[in-house]
Coordinates of C-alpha atoms in Angstrom, one line a residue:
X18 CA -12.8 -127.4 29.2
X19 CA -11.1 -129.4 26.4
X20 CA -8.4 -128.9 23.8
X21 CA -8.3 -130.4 19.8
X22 CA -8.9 -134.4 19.6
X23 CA -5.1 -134.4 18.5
X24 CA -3.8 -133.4 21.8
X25 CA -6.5 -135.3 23.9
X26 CA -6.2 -138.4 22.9
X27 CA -1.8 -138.5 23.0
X28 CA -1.3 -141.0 25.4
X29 CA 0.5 -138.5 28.0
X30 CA -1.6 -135.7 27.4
X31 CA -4.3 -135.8 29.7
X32 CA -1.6 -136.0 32.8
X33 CA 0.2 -133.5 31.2
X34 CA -2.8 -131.4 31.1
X35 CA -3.8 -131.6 34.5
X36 CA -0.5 -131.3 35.9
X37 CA 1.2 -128.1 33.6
X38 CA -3.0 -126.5 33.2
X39 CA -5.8 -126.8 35.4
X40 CA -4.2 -125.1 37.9
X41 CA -2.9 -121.9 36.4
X42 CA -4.7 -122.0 33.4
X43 CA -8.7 -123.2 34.1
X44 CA -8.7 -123.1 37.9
X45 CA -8.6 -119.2 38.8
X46 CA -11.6 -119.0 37.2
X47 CA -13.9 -121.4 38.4
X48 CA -15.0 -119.4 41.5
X49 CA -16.3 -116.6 39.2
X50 CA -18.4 -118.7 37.4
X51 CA -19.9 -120.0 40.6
X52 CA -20.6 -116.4 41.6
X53 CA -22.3 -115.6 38.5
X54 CA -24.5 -118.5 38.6
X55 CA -25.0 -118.7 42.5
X56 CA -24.2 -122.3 43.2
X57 CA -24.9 -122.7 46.7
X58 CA -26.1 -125.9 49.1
X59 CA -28.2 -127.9 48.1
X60 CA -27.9 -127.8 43.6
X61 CA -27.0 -130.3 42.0
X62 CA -24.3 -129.8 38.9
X63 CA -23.7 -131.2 35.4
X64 CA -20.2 -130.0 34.4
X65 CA -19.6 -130.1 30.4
X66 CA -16.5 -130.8 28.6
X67 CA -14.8 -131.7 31.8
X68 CA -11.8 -132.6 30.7
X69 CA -10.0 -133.7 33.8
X70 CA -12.9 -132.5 36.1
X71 CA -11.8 -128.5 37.5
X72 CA -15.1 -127.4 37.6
X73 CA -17.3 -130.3 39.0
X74 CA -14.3 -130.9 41.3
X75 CA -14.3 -127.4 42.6
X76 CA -18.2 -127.8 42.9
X77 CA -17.8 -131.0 45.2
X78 CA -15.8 -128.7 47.8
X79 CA -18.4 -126.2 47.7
X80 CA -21.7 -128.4 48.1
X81 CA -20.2 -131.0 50.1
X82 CA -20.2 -135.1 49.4
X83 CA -24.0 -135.2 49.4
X84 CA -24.5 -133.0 46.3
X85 CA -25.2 -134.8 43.0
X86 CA -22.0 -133.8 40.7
X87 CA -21.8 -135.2 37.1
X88 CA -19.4 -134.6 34.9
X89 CA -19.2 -135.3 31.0
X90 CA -16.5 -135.4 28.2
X91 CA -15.5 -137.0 25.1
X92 CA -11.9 -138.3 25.7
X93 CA -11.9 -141.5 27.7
X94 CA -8.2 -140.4 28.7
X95 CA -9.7 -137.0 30.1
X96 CA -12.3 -138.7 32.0
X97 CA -9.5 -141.8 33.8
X98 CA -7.3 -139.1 35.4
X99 CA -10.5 -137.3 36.7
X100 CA -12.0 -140.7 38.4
X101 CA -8.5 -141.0 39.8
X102 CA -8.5 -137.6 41.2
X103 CA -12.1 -137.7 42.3
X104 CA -13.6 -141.0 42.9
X105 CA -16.7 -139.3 44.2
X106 CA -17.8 -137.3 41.1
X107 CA -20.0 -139.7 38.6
X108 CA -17.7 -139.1 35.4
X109 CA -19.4 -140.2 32.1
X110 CA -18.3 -140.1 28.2
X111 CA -20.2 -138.6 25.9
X112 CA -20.5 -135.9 23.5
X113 CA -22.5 -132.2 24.3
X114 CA -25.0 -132.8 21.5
X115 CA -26.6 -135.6 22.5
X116 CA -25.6 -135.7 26.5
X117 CA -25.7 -139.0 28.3
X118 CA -28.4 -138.0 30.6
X119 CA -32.1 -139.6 30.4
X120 CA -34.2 -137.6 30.0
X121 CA -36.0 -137.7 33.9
X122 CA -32.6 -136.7 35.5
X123 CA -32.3 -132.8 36.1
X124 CA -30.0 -130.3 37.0
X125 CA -30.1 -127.0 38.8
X126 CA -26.8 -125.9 37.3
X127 CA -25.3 -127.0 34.0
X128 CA -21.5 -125.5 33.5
X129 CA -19.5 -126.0 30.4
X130 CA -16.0 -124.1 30.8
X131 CA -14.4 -123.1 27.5
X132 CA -15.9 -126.4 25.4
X133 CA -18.4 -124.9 23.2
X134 CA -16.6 -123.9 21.0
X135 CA -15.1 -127.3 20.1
X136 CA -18.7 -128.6 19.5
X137 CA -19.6 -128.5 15.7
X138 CA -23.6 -128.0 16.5
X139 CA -23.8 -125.4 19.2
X140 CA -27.2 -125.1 19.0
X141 CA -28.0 -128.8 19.9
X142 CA -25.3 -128.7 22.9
X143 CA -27.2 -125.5 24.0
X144 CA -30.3 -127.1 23.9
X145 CA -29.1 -130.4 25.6
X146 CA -28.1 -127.9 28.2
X147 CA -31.4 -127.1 28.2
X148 CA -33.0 -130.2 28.2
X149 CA -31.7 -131.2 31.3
X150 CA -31.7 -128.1 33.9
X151 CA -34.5 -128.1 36.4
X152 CA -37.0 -125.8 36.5
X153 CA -35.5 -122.4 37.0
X154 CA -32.1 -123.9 36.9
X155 CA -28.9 -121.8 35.7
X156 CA -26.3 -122.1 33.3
X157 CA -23.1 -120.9 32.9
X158 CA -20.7 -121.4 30.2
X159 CA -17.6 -119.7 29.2
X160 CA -15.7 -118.9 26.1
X161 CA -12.4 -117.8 25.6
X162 CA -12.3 -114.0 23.5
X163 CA -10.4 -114.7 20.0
X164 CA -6.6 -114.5 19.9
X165 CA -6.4 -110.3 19.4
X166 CA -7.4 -110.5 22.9
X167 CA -5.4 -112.7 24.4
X168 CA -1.9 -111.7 23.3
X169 CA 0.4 -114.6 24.5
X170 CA -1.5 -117.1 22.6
X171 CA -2.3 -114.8 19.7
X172 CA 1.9 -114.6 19.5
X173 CA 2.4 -118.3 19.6
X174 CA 0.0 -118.7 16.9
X175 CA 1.4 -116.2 14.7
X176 CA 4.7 -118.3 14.6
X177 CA 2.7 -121.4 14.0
X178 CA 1.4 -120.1 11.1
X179 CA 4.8 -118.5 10.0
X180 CA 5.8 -122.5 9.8
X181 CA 3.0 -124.7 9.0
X182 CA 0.4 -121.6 7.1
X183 CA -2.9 -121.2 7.9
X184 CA -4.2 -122.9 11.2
X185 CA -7.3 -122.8 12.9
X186 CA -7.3 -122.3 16.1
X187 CA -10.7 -123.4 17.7
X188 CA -9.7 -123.0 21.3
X189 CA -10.4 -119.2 20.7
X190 CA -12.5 -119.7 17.3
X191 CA -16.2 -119.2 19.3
X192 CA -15.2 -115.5 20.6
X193 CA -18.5 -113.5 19.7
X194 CA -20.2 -112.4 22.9
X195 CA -23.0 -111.8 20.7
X196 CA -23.0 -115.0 18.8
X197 CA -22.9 -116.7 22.3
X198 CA -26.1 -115.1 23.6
X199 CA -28.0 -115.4 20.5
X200 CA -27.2 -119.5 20.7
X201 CA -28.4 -119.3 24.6
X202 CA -31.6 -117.2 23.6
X203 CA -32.5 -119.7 20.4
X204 CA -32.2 -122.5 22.7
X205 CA -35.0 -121.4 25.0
X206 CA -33.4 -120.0 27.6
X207 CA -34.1 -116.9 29.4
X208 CA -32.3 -114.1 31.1
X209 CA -28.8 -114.4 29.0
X210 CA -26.0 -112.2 29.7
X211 CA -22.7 -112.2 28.6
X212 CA -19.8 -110.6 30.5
X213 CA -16.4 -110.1 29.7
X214 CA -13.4 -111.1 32.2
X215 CA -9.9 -110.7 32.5
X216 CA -7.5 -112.2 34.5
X217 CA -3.5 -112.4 34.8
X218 CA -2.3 -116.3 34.2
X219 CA 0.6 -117.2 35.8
X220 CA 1.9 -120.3 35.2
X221 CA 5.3 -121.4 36.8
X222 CA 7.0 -123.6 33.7
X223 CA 7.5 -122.1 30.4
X224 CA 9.1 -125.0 29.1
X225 CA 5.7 -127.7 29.6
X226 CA 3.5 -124.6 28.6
X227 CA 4.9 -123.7 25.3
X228 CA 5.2 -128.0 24.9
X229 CA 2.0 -128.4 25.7
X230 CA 0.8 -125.4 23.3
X231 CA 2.9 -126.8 20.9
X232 CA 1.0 -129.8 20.6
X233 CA -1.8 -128.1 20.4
X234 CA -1.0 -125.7 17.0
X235 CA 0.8 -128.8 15.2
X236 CA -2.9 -131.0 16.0
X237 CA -4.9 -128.3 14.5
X238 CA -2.8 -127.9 11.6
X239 CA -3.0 -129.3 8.1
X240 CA 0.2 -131.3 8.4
X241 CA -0.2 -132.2 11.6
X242 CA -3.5 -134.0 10.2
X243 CA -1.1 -135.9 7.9
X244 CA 1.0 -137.5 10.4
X245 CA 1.5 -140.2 12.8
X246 CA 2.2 -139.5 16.7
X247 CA 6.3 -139.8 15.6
X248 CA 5.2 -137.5 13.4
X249 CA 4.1 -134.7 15.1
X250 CA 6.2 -135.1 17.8
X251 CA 9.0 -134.4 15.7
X252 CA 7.3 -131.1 13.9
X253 CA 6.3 -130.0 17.9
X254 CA 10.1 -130.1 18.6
X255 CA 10.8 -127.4 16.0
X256 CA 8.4 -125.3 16.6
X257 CA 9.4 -125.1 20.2
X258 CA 12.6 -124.3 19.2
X259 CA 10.9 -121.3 16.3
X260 CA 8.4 -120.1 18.9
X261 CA 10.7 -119.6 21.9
X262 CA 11.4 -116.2 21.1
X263 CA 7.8 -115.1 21.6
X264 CA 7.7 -116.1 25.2
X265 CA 10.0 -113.1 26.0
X266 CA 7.7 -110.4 26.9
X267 CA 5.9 -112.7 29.4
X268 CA 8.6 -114.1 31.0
X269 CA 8.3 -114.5 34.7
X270 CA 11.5 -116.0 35.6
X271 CA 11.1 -119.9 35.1
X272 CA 7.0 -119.0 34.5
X273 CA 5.1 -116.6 32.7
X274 CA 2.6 -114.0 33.3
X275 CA -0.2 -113.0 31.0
X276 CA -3.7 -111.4 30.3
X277 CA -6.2 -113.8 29.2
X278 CA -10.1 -112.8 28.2
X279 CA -13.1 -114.6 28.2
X280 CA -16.9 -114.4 27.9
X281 CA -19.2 -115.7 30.7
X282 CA -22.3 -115.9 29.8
X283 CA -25.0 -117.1 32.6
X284 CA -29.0 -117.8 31.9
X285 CA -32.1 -119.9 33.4
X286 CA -34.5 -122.5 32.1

């Protein structure tokens, strides 16, 4: 569960993340995933991409202090707000293709919420999956659908590009079901099926969602690259101000409401 390097590694980000995202955005569905994949007493979990720790924190409630939880991401900001917000959760740093696991500790579920498709090599981080489940352990790891089917976003983009040209947006840029369960399957694992879910979002303040997504489109543009922080603070300011307007059909008093799809797919070593 990540976002572009841009955004993650702003100073303010991460807290900004957790406080205006997790909960409306990543949190609602967490619980599905565990469904599809069974978690239940006594697994242990490796959560993937953790940004500031939803998943594997959602998985200590579940299981209970006793269960084994890991959780692993690239941005050393990500991974200080989740140690503060769960001390008992063993956070690491380190990338998906090439996991900081040896190679005698296993897993009986390996989760990786909307973080694949950040990861240049798929295959490897599929296979590092892999690599450390138990025997006849699960995975579960979802993808968000591209931006025609998820119309909020797909709206905000369109005026990002209407500013700054062509950008691409990786948060939605891995939204093949099929491409996802042939990368599952090549890895080795068995069983692989890929569901799609929708869900309504609702998230309570417009004004830090379209900031935050703001930051987002200007990091994964061209001349965003270009800049410093001043920089792209600066351009993120104007195209809150240009992309306002497409907030409209969502609006939800101070909030919004929308459809968002993603993939699930689940499988077993």
């Amino acid at each position: 569960m990540t976002l572009p390097s841009y955004a993650m590694n702003a100073a303010s980000f991460p807290l900004m993340y957790e406080r205006e995202l997790v909960v409306p955005l990543f949190r609602p569905w967490v619980d599905d995933l565990f469904e599809r994949v069974g978690l239940a007493e006594g697994d242990s979990l490796l959560d993937i991409a953790c940004g500031t720790g939803i998943v594997a924190r959602v998985a200590r409630e579940r299981l209970g202090r006793s269960a084994r939880i890991v959780g692993v991401d690239v941005s050393a900001g990500m991974l200080a707000v989740a140690g503060e917000l769960a001390r008992d959760i063993d956070w690491r740093e380190g990338n998906a293709m090439s996991l900081p696991v040896p190679g005698d500790e296993k897993f009986t579920v390996v989760a990786c919420q909307q973080g694949l498709q950040f990861v240049p090599d798929k295959l490897a981080a599929v296979r590092e999956m892999r690599r450390v489940l138990a025997p006849g352990g699960r995975v579960v790891v979802a993808t968000w659908l591209g931006l025609e089917h998820n119309p909020l976003f797909r709206d905000l983009h369109a005026a990002a590009e209407r500013r700054f040209g062509p950008i691409h947006d990786e948060r939605f840029g891995f939204g093949d079901g099929e491409a996802l369960r042939a990368v599952l399957a090549a890895s080795g694992l068995r069983d692989v099926e890929v569901a799609v879910v929708r869900r309504t979002i609702r998230v309570p303040d417009a004004a830090a969602f379209l900031h935050l997504n703001c930051m987002a489109e200007i990091g994964m543009s061209r001349v965003g690259a270009q800049l410093d922080d001043n920089g792209r603070a600066h351009l993120v300011s104007v195209l809150e101000r240009e992309s306002a307007h497409a907030l409209a059909p969502y609006r939800q008093g101070a909030g919004l409401a929308f459809e968002m799809a993603t993939h699930v797919a689940t499988a077993r070593a």
